[in-house]
C-alpha cells in the first residue's frame, strides 16, 4: 500500500472530529446517568469506550505536529475563547460510577 499520508497527517486532519465524538459521548453518558431508568448495559458500554478513548486521544494529540496541537498552557480566558470559537477540548471525567 503506497500512500502519501503519514500517521501524523491523519492525526492532524482527524483529531478534532474524534475529539468531538468523545465530547458527544461524554455528554450523553452524563445525561443518561441522571435519568431514573438508565440502561446499565448502555452505561457500561459507553463508560468502557470513554475509558479507552480518553488516553487514546491523548496519545494521538501527543504525536500531532506542534502547529496543530492544542496548547495546554493557555490561560482560562484563551480556553473560553477557543471553546466559544468551536475548538475542541478533551473532557476528563470519572467513568467508574464512584
Tab-separated table of N, CA and C in Angstrom:
chain	number	residue	atom	x	y	z
A	1	UNK	N	0.831	-1.181	0.000
A	1	UNK	CA	0.000	0.000	0.000
A	1	UNK	C	0.876	1.245	0.000
A	2	UNK	N	0.849	1.949	-1.057
A	2	UNK	CA	1.621	3.179	-1.141
A	2	UNK	C	0.670	4.357	-0.964
A	3	UNK	N	0.880	5.097	0.122
A	3	UNK	CA	0.020	6.221	0.432
A	3	UNK	C	0.898	7.389	0.828
A	4	UNK	N	0.573	8.550	0.340
A	4	UNK	CA	1.408	9.718	0.630
A	4	UNK	C	1.146	10.298	2.020
A	5	UNK	N	0.073	9.872	2.677
A	5	UNK	CA	-0.227	10.356	4.023
A	5	UNK	C	0.539	9.551	5.057
A	6	UNK	N	0.954	10.236	6.103
A	6	UNK	CA	1.556	9.547	7.240
A	6	UNK	C	0.535	9.471	8.373
A	7	UNK	N	0.885	8.710	9.403
A	7	UNK	CA	0.033	8.603	10.581
A	7	UNK	C	-0.216	9.982	11.182
A	8	UNK	N	0.831	10.792	11.288
A	8	UNK	CA	0.704	12.130	11.869
A	8	UNK	C	-0.190	13.014	11.007
A	9	UNK	N	-0.130	12.866	9.687
A	9	UNK	CA	-1.024	13.621	8.806
A	9	UNK	C	-2.482	13.314	9.121
A	10	UNK	N	-2.776	12.033	9.281
A	10	UNK	CA	-4.147	11.622	9.605
A	10	UNK	C	-4.534	12.147	10.979
A	11	UNK	N	-3.623	12.029	11.957
A	11	UNK	CA	-3.898	12.556	13.299
A	11	UNK	C	-4.228	14.045	13.224
A	12	UNK	N	-3.400	14.801	12.507
A	12	UNK	CA	-3.605	16.247	12.390
A	12	UNK	C	-4.947	16.582	11.749
A	13	UNK	N	-5.330	15.815	10.742
A	13	UNK	CA	-6.556	16.107	9.996
A	13	UNK	C	-7.820	15.654	10.721
A	14	UNK	N	-7.756	14.570	11.476
A	14	UNK	CA	-8.979	13.967	12.010
A	14	UNK	C	-9.141	14.056	13.520
A	15	UNK	N	-8.166	14.605	14.231
A	15	UNK	CA	-8.240	14.673	15.690
A	15	UNK	C	-9.468	15.433	16.171
A	16	UNK	N	-9.760	16.565	15.559
A	16	UNK	CA	-10.887	17.381	16.021
A	16	UNK	C	-12.199	16.605	15.914
A	17	UNK	N	-12.377	15.864	14.838
A	17	UNK	CA	-13.584	15.054	14.698
A	17	UNK	C	-13.671	13.960	15.750
A	18	UNK	N	-12.539	13.302	16.022
A	18	UNK	CA	-12.522	12.278	17.062
A	18	UNK	C	-12.806	12.878	18.427
A	19	UNK	N	-12.211	14.015	18.698
A	19	UNK	CA	-12.432	14.678	19.980
A	19	UNK	C	-13.898	15.094	20.126
A	20	UNK	N	-14.490	15.564	19.042
A	20	UNK	CA	-15.908	15.936	19.069
A	20	UNK	C	-16.773	14.710	19.398
A	21	UNK	N	-16.442	13.571	18.788
A	21	UNK	CA	-17.194	12.345	19.076
A	21	UNK	C	-17.063	11.984	20.554
A	22	UNK	N	-15.866	12.140	21.108
A	22	UNK	CA	-15.645	11.866	22.526
A	22	UNK	C	-16.501	12.782	23.393
A	23	UNK	N	-16.508	14.064	23.068
A	23	UNK	CA	-17.287	15.040	23.841
A	23	UNK	C	-18.771	14.691	23.780
A	24	UNK	N	-19.261	14.313	22.606
A	24	UNK	CA	-20.666	13.944	22.456
A	24	UNK	C	-20.999	12.721	23.308
A	25	UNK	N	-20.125	11.710	23.308
A	25	UNK	CA	-20.364	10.515	24.126
A	25	UNK	C	-20.314	10.860	25.614
A	26	UNK	N	-19.390	11.731	25.991
A	26	UNK	CA	-19.265	12.162	27.382
A	26	UNK	C	-20.548	12.860	27.849
A	27	UNK	N	-21.058	13.758	27.022
A	27	UNK	CA	-22.302	14.464	27.363
A	27	UNK	C	-23.471	13.487	27.451
A	28	UNK	N	-23.557	12.568	26.505
A	28	UNK	CA	-24.612	11.560	26.508
A	28	UNK	C	-24.539	10.715	27.779
A	29	UNK	N	-23.347	10.271	28.134
A	29	UNK	CA	-23.141	9.460	29.324
A	29	UNK	C	-23.615	10.201	30.576
A	30	UNK	N	-23.216	11.452	30.707
A	30	UNK	CA	-23.619	12.237	31.881
A	30	UNK	C	-25.125	12.452	31.939
A	31	UNK	N	-25.751	12.718	30.802
A	31	UNK	CA	-27.215	12.903	30.781
A	31	UNK	C	-27.912	11.603	31.144
A	32	UNK	N	-27.419	10.495	30.615
A	32	UNK	CA	-28.037	9.204	30.889
A	32	UNK	C	-27.885	8.820	32.360
A	33	UNK	N	-26.788	9.225	32.974
A	33	UNK	CA	-26.578	8.946	34.407
A	33	UNK	C	-27.642	9.637	35.267
A	34	UNK	N	-28.238	10.696	34.761
A	34	UNK	CA	-29.202	11.477	35.535
A	34	UNK	C	-30.630	10.939	35.474
A	35	UNK	N	-30.916	10.028	34.558
A	35	UNK	CA	-32.287	9.527	34.437
A	35	UNK	C	-32.522	8.369	35.397
A	36	UNK	N	-33.767	8.221	35.799
A	36	UNK	CA	-34.094	7.184	36.782
A	36	UNK	C	-34.125	5.781	36.183
A	37	UNK	N	-34.349	5.677	34.867
A	37	UNK	CA	-34.463	4.361	34.246
A	37	UNK	C	-33.317	4.072	33.274
A	38	UNK	N	-32.117	4.548	33.599
A	38	UNK	CA	-30.956	4.351	32.725
A	38	UNK	C	-30.679	2.861	32.531
A	39	UNK	N	-30.317	2.510	31.324
A	39	UNK	CA	-29.961	1.135	30.988
A	39	UNK	C	-28.516	0.908	31.427
A	40	UNK	N	-28.330	0.048	32.414
A	40	UNK	CA	-26.990	-0.198	32.954
A	40	UNK	C	-26.028	-0.754	31.910
A	41	UNK	N	-26.530	-1.552	30.982
A	41	UNK	CA	-25.672	-2.118	29.949
A	41	UNK	C	-25.166	-1.016	29.014
A	42	UNK	N	-26.048	-0.103	28.622
A	42	UNK	CA	-25.651	1.007	27.761
A	42	UNK	C	-24.640	1.892	28.497
A	43	UNK	N	-24.918	2.201	29.759
A	43	UNK	CA	-23.978	2.996	30.552
A	43	UNK	C	-22.612	2.327	30.630
A	44	UNK	N	-22.618	1.040	30.837
A	44	UNK	CA	-21.371	0.293	30.953
A	44	UNK	C	-20.557	0.343	29.663
A	45	UNK	N	-21.220	0.162	28.537
A	45	UNK	CA	-20.526	0.184	27.245
A	45	UNK	C	-19.964	1.580	26.963
A	46	UNK	N	-20.770	2.609	27.166
A	46	UNK	CA	-20.302	3.981	26.932
A	46	UNK	C	-19.137	4.305	27.867
A	47	UNK	N	-19.238	3.898	29.120
A	47	UNK	CA	-18.167	4.125	30.093
A	47	UNK	C	-16.869	3.453	29.619
A	48	UNK	N	-16.958	2.213	29.151
A	48	UNK	CA	-15.772	1.499	28.667
A	48	UNK	C	-15.163	2.189	27.451
A	49	UNK	N	-15.999	2.659	26.547
A	49	UNK	CA	-15.500	3.386	25.370
A	49	UNK	C	-14.762	4.632	25.817
A	50	UNK	N	-15.352	5.391	26.729
A	50	UNK	CA	-14.718	6.621	27.210
A	50	UNK	C	-13.396	6.330	27.919
A	51	UNK	N	-13.361	5.269	28.701
A	51	UNK	CA	-12.138	4.911	29.421
A	51	UNK	C	-10.987	4.584	28.471
A	52	UNK	N	-11.289	3.932	27.367
A	52	UNK	CA	-10.260	3.584	26.386
A	52	UNK	C	-9.965	4.761	25.462
A	53	UNK	N	-11.000	5.496	25.104
A	53	UNK	CA	-10.883	6.581	24.136
A	53	UNK	C	-10.061	7.752	24.684
A	54	UNK	N	-10.210	8.073	25.956
A	54	UNK	CA	-9.539	9.225	26.547
A	54	UNK	C	-8.019	9.145	26.412
A	55	UNK	N	-7.356	8.076	26.880
A	55	UNK	CA	-5.897	8.022	26.731
A	55	UNK	C	-5.461	7.887	25.266
A	56	UNK	N	-6.328	7.303	24.442
A	56	UNK	CA	-6.004	7.192	23.022
A	56	UNK	C	-5.985	8.576	22.379
A	57	UNK	N	-6.954	9.416	22.721
A	57	UNK	CA	-6.941	10.793	22.216
A	57	UNK	C	-5.698	11.538	22.699
A	58	UNK	N	-5.323	11.321	23.957
A	58	UNK	CA	-4.103	11.948	24.482
A	58	UNK	C	-2.872	11.498	23.697
A	59	UNK	N	-2.820	10.207	23.374
A	59	UNK	CA	-1.682	9.693	22.605
A	59	UNK	C	-1.650	10.303	21.206
A	60	UNK	N	-2.801	10.342	20.550
A	60	UNK	CA	-2.877	10.944	19.215
A	60	UNK	C	-2.422	12.397	19.290
A	61	UNK	N	-2.946	13.116	20.270
A	61	UNK	CA	-2.603	14.532	20.432
A	61	UNK	C	-1.105	14.713	20.649
A	62	UNK	N	-0.486	13.821	21.394
A	62	UNK	CA	0.947	13.943	21.680
A	62	UNK	C	1.800	13.737	20.437
A	63	UNK	N	1.273	13.046	19.439
A	63	UNK	CA	2.020	12.804	18.211
A	63	UNK	C	1.709	13.803	17.102
A	64	UNK	N	0.746	14.671	17.342
A	64	UNK	CA	0.410	15.679	16.337
A	64	UNK	C	1.537	16.690	16.238
A	65	UNK	N	1.633	17.349	15.101
A	65	UNK	CA	2.653	18.379	14.959
A	65	UNK	C	2.313	19.541	15.873
A	66	UNK	N	3.323	20.241	16.314
A	66	UNK	CA	3.157	21.357	17.254
A	66	UNK	C	2.180	22.384	16.699
A	67	UNK	N	2.224	22.628	15.411
A	67	UNK	CA	1.366	23.639	14.793
A	67	UNK	C	-0.116	23.353	15.003
A	68	UNK	N	-0.513	22.070	15.046
A	68	UNK	CA	-1.927	21.725	15.154
A	68	UNK	C	-2.332	21.319	16.556
A	69	UNK	N	-1.380	21.156	17.439
A	69	UNK	CA	-1.679	20.676	18.794
A	69	UNK	C	-2.250	21.793	19.654
A	70	UNK	N	-3.262	21.477	20.466
A	70	UNK	CA	-3.840	22.424	21.412
A	70	UNK	C	-2.815	22.696	22.497
A	71	UNK	N	-2.568	23.929	22.818
A	71	UNK	CA	-1.566	24.296	23.809
A	71	UNK	C	-2.186	24.274	25.203
A	72	UNK	N	-1.664	23.427	26.076
A	72	UNK	CA	-2.174	23.277	27.436
A	72	UNK	C	-1.929	24.507	28.294
A	73	UNK	N	-0.905	25.302	27.945
A	73	UNK	CA	-0.552	26.426	28.802
A	73	UNK	C	-1.393	27.679	28.557
A	74	UNK	N	-2.448	27.579	27.786
A	74	UNK	CA	-3.312	28.728	27.549
A	74	UNK	C	-4.013	29.143	28.835
A	75	UNK	N	-4.269	30.430	28.945
A	75	UNK	CA	-4.986	30.936	30.107
A	75	UNK	C	-6.452	30.513	30.024
A	76	UNK	N	-7.155	30.639	31.119
A	76	UNK	CA	-8.574	30.274	31.140
A	76	UNK	C	-9.380	31.107	30.151
A	77	UNK	N	-9.069	32.397	30.026
A	77	UNK	CA	-9.816	33.243	29.085
A	77	UNK	C	-9.540	32.818	27.647
A	78	UNK	N	-8.309	32.400	27.337
A	78	UNK	CA	-7.998	31.920	25.992
A	78	UNK	C	-8.728	30.605	25.714
A	79	UNK	N	-8.807	29.733	26.729
A	79	UNK	CA	-9.525	28.475	26.570
A	79	UNK	C	-10.999	28.733	26.305
A	80	UNK	N	-11.597	29.680	27.047
A	80	UNK	CA	-13.005	30.013	26.844
A	80	UNK	C	-13.229	30.553	25.439
A	81	UNK	N	-12.293	31.388	24.958
A	81	UNK	CA	-12.387	31.930	23.603
A	81	UNK	C	-12.328	30.804	22.588
A	82	UNK	N	-11.393	29.866	22.773
A	82	UNK	CA	-11.278	28.731	21.870
A	82	UNK	C	-12.559	27.905	21.872
A	83	UNK	N	-13.115	27.651	23.049
A	83	UNK	CA	-14.327	26.845	23.134
A	83	UNK	C	-15.496	27.544	22.455
A	84	UNK	N	-15.616	28.846	22.629
A	84	UNK	CA	-16.721	29.563	22.002
A	84	UNK	C	-16.520	29.673	20.497
A	85	UNK	N	-15.268	29.541	20.041
A	85	UNK	CA	-14.983	29.585	18.605
A	85	UNK	C	-15.161	28.215	17.962
A	86	UNK	N	-15.514	27.211	18.758
A	86	UNK	CA	-15.769	25.883	18.207
A	86	UNK	C	-14.585	24.953	18.282
A	87	UNK	N	-13.483	25.348	18.908
A	87	UNK	CA	-12.338	24.459	19.055
A	87	UNK	C	-12.640	23.407	20.106
A	88	UNK	N	-12.073	22.236	19.951
A	88	UNK	CA	-12.388	21.113	20.823
A	88	UNK	C	-11.442	21.033	22.005
A	89	UNK	N	-11.966	20.497	23.097
A	89	UNK	CA	-11.213	20.283	24.323
A	89	UNK	C	-11.556	18.895	24.823
A	90	UNK	N	-10.557	18.133	25.255
A	90	UNK	CA	-10.838	16.819	25.813
A	90	UNK	C	-11.371	17.000	27.216
A	91	UNK	N	-12.501	16.383	27.502
A	91	UNK	CA	-13.074	16.396	28.837
A	91	UNK	C	-12.596	15.145	29.571
A	92	UNK	N	-12.125	15.304	30.781
A	92	UNK	CA	-11.705	14.178	31.594
A	92	UNK	C	-12.743	13.992	32.683
A	93	UNK	N	-13.201	12.769	32.866
A	93	UNK	CA	-14.231	12.535	33.861
A	93	UNK	C	-14.008	11.246	34.609
A	94	UNK	N	-14.823	11.032	35.598
A	94	UNK	CA	-14.798	9.804	36.380
A	94	UNK	C	-15.875	8.883	35.828
A	95	UNK	N	-15.472	7.829	35.129
A	95	UNK	CA	-16.420	6.938	34.490
A	95	UNK	C	-16.584	5.630	35.256
A	96	UNK	N	-16.087	5.602	36.474
A	96	UNK	CA	-16.188	4.382	37.262
A	96	UNK	C	-17.487	4.315	38.044
A	97	UNK	N	-18.243	5.411	38.044
A	97	UNK	CA	-19.512	5.438	38.747
A	97	UNK	C	-19.358	5.698	40.225
A	98	UNK	N	-18.140	5.982	40.676
A	98	UNK	CA	-17.884	6.267	42.103
A	98	UNK	C	-18.296	7.664	42.454
